[in-house]
Coordinates of C-alpha atoms in Angstrom, one line a residue:
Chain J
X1 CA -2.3 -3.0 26.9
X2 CA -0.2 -6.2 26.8
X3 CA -1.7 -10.1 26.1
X4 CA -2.3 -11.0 29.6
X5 CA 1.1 -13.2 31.1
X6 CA 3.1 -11.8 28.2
X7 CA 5.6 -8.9 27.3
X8 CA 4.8 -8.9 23.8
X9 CA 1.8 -6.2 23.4
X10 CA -1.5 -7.3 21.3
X11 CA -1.1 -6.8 17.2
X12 CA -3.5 -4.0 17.4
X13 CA -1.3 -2.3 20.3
X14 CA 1.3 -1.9 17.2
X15 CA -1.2 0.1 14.2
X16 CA 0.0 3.5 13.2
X17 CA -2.8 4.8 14.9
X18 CA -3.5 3.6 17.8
X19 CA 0.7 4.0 19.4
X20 CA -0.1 7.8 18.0
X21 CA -3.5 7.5 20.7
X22 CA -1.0 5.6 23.4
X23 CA 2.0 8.4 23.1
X24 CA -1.2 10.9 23.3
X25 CA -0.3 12.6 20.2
X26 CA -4.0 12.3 18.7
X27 CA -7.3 11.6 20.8
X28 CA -10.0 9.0 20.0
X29 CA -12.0 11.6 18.2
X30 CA -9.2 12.7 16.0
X31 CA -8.0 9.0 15.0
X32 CA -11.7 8.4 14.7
X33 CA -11.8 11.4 11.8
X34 CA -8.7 10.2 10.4
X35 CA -9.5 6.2 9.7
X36 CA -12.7 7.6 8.4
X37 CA -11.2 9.8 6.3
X38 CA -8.8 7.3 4.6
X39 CA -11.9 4.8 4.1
X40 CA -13.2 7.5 2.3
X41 CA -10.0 7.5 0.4
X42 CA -9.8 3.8 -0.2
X43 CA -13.3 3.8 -1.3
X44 CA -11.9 6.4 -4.2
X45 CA -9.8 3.5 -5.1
X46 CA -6.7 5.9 -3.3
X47 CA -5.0 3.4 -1.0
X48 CA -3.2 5.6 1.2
X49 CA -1.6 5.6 4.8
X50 CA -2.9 6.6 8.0
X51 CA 0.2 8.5 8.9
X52 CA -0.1 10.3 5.5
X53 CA -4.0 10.8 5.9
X54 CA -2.8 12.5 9.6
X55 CA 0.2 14.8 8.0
X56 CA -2.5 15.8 4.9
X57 CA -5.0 17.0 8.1
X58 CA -1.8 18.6 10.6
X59 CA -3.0 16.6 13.4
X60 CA 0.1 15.2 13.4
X61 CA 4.1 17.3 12.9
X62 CA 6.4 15.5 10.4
X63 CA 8.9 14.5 14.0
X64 CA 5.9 13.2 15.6
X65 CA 5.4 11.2 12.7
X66 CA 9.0 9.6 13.4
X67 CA 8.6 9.4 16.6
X68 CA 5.3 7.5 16.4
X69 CA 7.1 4.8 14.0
X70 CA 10.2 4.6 16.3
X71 CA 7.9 3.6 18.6
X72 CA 6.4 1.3 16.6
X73 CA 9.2 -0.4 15.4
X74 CA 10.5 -1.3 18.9
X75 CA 7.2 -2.9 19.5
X76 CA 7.2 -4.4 16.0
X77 CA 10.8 -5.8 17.1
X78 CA 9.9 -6.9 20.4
X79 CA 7.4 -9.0 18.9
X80 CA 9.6 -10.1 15.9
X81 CA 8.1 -8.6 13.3
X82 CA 9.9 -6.1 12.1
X83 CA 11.3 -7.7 9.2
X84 CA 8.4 -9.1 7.5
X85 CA 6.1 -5.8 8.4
X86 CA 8.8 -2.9 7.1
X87 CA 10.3 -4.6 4.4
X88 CA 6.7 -4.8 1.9
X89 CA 7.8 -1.5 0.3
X90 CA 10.6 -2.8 0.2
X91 CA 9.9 -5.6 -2.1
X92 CA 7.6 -3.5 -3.7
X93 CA 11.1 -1.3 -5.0
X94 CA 12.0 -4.7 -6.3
X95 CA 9.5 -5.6 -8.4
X96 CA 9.6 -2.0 -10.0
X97 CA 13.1 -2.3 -10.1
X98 CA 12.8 -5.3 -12.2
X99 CA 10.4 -4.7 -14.7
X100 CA 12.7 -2.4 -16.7
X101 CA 15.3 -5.9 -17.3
X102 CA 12.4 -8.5 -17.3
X103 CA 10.9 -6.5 -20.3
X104 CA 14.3 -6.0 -22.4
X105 CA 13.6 -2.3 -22.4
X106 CA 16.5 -0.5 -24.1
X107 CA 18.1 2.6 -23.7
X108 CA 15.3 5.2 -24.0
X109 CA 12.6 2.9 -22.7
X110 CA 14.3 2.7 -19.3
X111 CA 14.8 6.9 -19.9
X112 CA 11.0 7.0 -20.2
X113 CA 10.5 4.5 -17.9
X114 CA 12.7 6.2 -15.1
X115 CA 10.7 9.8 -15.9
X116 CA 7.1 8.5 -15.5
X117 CA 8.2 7.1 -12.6
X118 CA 9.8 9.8 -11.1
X119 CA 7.1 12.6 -12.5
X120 CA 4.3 10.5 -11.8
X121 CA 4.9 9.7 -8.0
X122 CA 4.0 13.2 -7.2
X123 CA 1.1 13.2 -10.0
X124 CA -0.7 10.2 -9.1
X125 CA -1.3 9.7 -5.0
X126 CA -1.1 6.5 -5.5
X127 CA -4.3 6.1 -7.6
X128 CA -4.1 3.8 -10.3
X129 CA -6.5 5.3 -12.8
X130 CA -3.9 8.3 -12.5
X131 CA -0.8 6.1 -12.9
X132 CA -2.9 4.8 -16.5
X133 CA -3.0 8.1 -17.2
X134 CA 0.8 9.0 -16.6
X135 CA 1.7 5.7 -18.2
X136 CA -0.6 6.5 -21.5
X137 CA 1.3 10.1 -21.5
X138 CA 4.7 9.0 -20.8
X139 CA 4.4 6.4 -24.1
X140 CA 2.9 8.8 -26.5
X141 CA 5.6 11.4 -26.0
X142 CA 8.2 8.6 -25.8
X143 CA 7.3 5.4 -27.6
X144 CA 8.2 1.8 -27.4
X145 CA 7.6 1.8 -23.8
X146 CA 4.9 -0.5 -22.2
X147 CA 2.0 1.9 -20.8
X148 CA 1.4 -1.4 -18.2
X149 CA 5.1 -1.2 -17.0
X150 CA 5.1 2.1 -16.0
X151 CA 1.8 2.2 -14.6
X152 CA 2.0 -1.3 -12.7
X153 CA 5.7 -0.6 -11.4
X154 CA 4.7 3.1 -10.6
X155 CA 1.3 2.0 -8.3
X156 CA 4.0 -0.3 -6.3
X157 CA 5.9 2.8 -5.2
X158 CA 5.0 5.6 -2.2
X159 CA 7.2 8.2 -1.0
X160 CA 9.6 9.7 -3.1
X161 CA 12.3 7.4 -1.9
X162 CA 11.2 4.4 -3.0
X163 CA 10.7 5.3 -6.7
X164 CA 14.0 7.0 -6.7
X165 CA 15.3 3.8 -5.2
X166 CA 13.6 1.9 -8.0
X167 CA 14.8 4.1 -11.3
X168 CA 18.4 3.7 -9.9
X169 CA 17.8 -0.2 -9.2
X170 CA 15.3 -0.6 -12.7
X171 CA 18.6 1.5 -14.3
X172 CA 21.5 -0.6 -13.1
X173 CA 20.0 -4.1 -14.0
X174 CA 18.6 -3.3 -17.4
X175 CA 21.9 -1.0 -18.4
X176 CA 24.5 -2.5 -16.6
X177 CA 26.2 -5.9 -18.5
X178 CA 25.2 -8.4 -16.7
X179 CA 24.8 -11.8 -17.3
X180 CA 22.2 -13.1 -19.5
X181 CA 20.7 -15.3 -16.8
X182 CA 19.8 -12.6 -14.5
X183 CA 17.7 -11.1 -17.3
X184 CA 15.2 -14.2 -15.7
X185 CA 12.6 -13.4 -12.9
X186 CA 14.3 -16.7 -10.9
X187 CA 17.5 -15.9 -10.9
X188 CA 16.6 -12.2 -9.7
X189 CA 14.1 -14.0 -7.0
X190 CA 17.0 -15.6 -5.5
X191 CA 19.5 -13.6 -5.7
X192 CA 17.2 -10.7 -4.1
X193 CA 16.7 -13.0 -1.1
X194 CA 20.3 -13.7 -1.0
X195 CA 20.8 -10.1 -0.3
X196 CA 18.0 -9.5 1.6
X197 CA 18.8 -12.4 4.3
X198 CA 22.5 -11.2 4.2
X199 CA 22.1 -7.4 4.8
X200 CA 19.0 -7.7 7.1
X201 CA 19.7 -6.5 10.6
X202 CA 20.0 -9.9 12.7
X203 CA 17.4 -10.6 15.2
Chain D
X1 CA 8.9 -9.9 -21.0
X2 CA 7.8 -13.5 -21.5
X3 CA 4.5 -14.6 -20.0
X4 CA 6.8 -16.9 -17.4
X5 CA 9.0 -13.7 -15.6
X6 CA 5.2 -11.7 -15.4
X7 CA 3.1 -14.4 -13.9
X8 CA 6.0 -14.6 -11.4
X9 CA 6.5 -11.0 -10.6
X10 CA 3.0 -10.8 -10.4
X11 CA 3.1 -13.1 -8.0
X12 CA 5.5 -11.4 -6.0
X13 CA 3.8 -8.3 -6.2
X14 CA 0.7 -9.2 -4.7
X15 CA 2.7 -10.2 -1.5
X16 CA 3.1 -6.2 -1.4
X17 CA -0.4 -5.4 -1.4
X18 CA -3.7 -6.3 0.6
X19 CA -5.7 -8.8 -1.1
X20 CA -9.2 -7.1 -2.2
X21 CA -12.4 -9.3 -2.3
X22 CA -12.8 -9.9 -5.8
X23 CA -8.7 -10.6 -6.0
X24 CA -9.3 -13.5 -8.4
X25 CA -11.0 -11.0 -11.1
X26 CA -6.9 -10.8 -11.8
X27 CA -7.0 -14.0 -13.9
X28 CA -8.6 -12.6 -16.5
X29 CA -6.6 -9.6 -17.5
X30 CA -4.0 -12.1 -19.6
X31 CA -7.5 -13.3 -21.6
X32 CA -8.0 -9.2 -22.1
X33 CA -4.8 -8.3 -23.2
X34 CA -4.8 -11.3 -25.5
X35 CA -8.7 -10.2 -26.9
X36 CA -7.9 -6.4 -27.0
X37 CA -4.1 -7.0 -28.7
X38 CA -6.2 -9.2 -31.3
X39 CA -8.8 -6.8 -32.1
X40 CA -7.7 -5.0 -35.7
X41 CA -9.7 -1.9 -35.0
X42 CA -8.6 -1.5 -31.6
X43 CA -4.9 -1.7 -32.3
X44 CA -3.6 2.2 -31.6
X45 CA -5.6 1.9 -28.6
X46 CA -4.9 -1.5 -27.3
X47 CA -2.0 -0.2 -25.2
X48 CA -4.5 2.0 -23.1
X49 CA -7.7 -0.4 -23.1
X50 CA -5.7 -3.3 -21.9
X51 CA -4.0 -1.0 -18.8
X52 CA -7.5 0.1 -17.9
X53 CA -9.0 -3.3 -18.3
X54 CA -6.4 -4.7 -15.9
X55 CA -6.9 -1.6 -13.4
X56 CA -11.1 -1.9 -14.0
X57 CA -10.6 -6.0 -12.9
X58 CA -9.5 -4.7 -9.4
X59 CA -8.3 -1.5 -8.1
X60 CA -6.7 -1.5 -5.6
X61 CA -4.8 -5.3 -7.1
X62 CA -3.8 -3.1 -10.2
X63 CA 0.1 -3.4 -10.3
X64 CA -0.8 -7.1 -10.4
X65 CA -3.2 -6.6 -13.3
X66 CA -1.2 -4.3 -15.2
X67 CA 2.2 -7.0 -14.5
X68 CA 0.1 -9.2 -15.7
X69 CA -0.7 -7.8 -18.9
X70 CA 2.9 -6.3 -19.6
X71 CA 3.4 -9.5 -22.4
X72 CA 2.7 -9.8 -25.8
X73 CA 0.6 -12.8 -25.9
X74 CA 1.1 -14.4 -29.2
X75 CA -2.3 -17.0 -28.8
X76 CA -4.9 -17.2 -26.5
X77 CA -3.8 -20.3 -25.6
X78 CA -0.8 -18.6 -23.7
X79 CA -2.7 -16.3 -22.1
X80 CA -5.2 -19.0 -20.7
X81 CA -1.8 -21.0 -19.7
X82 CA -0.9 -17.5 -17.9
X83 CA -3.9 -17.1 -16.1
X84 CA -4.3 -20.4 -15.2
X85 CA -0.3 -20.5 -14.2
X86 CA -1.1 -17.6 -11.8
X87 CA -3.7 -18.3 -10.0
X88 CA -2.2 -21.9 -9.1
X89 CA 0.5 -20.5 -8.2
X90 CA -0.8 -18.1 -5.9
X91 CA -2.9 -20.7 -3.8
X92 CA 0.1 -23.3 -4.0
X93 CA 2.4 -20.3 -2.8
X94 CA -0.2 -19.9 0.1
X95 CA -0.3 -23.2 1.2
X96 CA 3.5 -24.0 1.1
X97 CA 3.8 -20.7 3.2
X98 CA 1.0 -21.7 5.8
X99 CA 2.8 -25.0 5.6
X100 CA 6.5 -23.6 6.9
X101 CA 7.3 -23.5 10.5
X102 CA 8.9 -19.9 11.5
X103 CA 10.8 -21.8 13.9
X104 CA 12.2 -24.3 11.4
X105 CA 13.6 -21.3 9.2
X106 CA 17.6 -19.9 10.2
X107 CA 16.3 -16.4 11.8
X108 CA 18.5 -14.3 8.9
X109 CA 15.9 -15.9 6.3
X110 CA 12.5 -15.2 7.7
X111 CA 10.2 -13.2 5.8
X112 CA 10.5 -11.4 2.5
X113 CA 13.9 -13.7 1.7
X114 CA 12.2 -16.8 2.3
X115 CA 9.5 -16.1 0.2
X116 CA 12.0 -14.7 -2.7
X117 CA 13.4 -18.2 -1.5
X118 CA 10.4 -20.4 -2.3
X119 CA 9.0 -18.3 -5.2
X120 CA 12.5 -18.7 -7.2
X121 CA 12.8 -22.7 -6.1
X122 CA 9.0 -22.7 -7.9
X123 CA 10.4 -20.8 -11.0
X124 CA 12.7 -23.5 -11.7
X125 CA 10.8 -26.1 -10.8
X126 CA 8.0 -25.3 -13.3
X127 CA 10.3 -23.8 -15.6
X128 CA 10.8 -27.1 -17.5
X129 CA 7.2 -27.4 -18.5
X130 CA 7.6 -24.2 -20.2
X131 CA 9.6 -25.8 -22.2
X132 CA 7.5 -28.6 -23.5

């Protein structure tokens, strides 16, 4: 369904779940079940994804999955929201990413840092009682790493990508010699938008 | 990491996540990690207490809690300066945003990089009083 006298469809036309109901991959009752089910999970304090919450119950095939986003992106970019929508875990890989050179970890603290991340991701499900947990672990078998880096960077992270993509990034500024000034959250702030403006796809 | 670089990557990092009802429970975990750190008998467990403080203040907030708590603060004068810092911050970064036409903005920098944008031009702005 589009906003009357316009291409662009209504915001709800673009959720997850309901372009899975318009491609007639799941039916009401089964999106129904699903949202239910990840209220349930949010009310656990386990913020999770209706895609993921679909996969978990097989109402929905890894392919269908893609093809479900594909879809939404086009009608994310049609409306020109792409950018702003996709790129949140995105800047969530940031902010995990910098957290490692923000708190002048050294050489094992990144190690440890880069483990918990990488162990805990497929530990945790996003719960953040779990990423405590894996943080409190983590710093008594390695000390002299912040339990509230590890956890609070971690919680930022889904997928296995993205905390991959945040070790490597977390690594690279905190080992590499850069200059003193991007050791700063401004100077990082800009020059992430710098990059981000530059190697976004233009619109 | 100083106090500064986590109220700002705080900030950043609550862009990320859906604001729960009680968000502004968040300004006290700075005043917790400053009590807890202080406390003598707590001090092999302050690590833990303060990262479960800072998730307890609001769940599904708590990378913003636990960024928030990341510093040592040295008084609690700092760590009311942080809160405080924060949660201005957060409503002045709201109201510049709502106050920023999308069509006044060059297409490559809407979004994430005009936030970075206006989050880093705040950094150095109030960097200087940091310094007082």
């Amino acid at each position: 369904m589009s906003v009357p006298g316009h291409s662009i469809p209504a915001e709800e036309e673009m959720h997850f779940g309901r372009v899975a109901l318009n491609l007639g991959l799941v039916t009401e009752e089964e999106l129904e079940r699903a949202l239910g089910a990840r209220e349930e999970l949010r009310a656990a304090g386990i913020d999770t994804l209706i895609g993921d919450v679909m996969l978990d119950r097989r109402l929905l095939t890894p392919v269908q999955c893609e093809q479900i986003l594909a879809e939404q992106d086009r009608l994310l970019r049609e409306a020109g929201l792409l950018g702003r929508v996709r790129a949140a875990p995105t800047i969530g890989l940031l902010v995990a990413g910098m957290v490692p050179v923000l708190s002048h970890m050294s050489v094992s603290g990144v190690l440890t840092w880069s483990g918990a991340l990488l162990i805990g991701f497929a530990l945790s499900n996003r719960n953040p009682w779990r990423w405590v947990g894996i943080g409190w672990i983590a710093t008594v078998i390695a000390p002299g790493t912040s339990m509230a880096s590890i956890a609070g960077s971690g919680r930022l992270l889904h997928g296995w990508r993205r905390p991959l993509g945040a070790v490597l990034l977390g690594a690279a500024l905190a080992l590499l010699p850069l200059p003193e000034t991007l050791h700063q959250a401004g100077p990082l702030f800009l020059l992430a938008a710098v990059v981000l403006a530059v190697f976004r796809k233009a619109p | 990491m100083s106090p500064t670089d986590a109220v700002f990557i705080a900030l950043l990092a609550s862009r990320c996540l859906n604001r729960p009802q009680y968000w502004w429970l968040v300004v006290l975990a700075p005043l917790l990690a400053y009590l807890i750190g202080s406390h003598e008998p707590l001090a092999r467990f302050s690590d833990p207490l303060t990262a479960l403080a800072a998730v307890a203040l609001a769940p599904r907030w708590a990378p913003v809690g636990l960024l928030l708590v990341i510093p040592e603060y040295s008084s609690l004068t700092e760590s009311i300066v942080a809160a405080l810092a924060w949660f201005l911050l957060d409503r002045l970064f709201d109201t510049l945003l709502a106050r920023l036409r999308e069509d006044a903005i060059f297409p490559r920098l809407r979004g994430w990089p005009i936030q970075l944008l206006v989050i880093g031009v705040l950094y150095y702005t109030l960097l200087p009083l940091v310094w007082l």
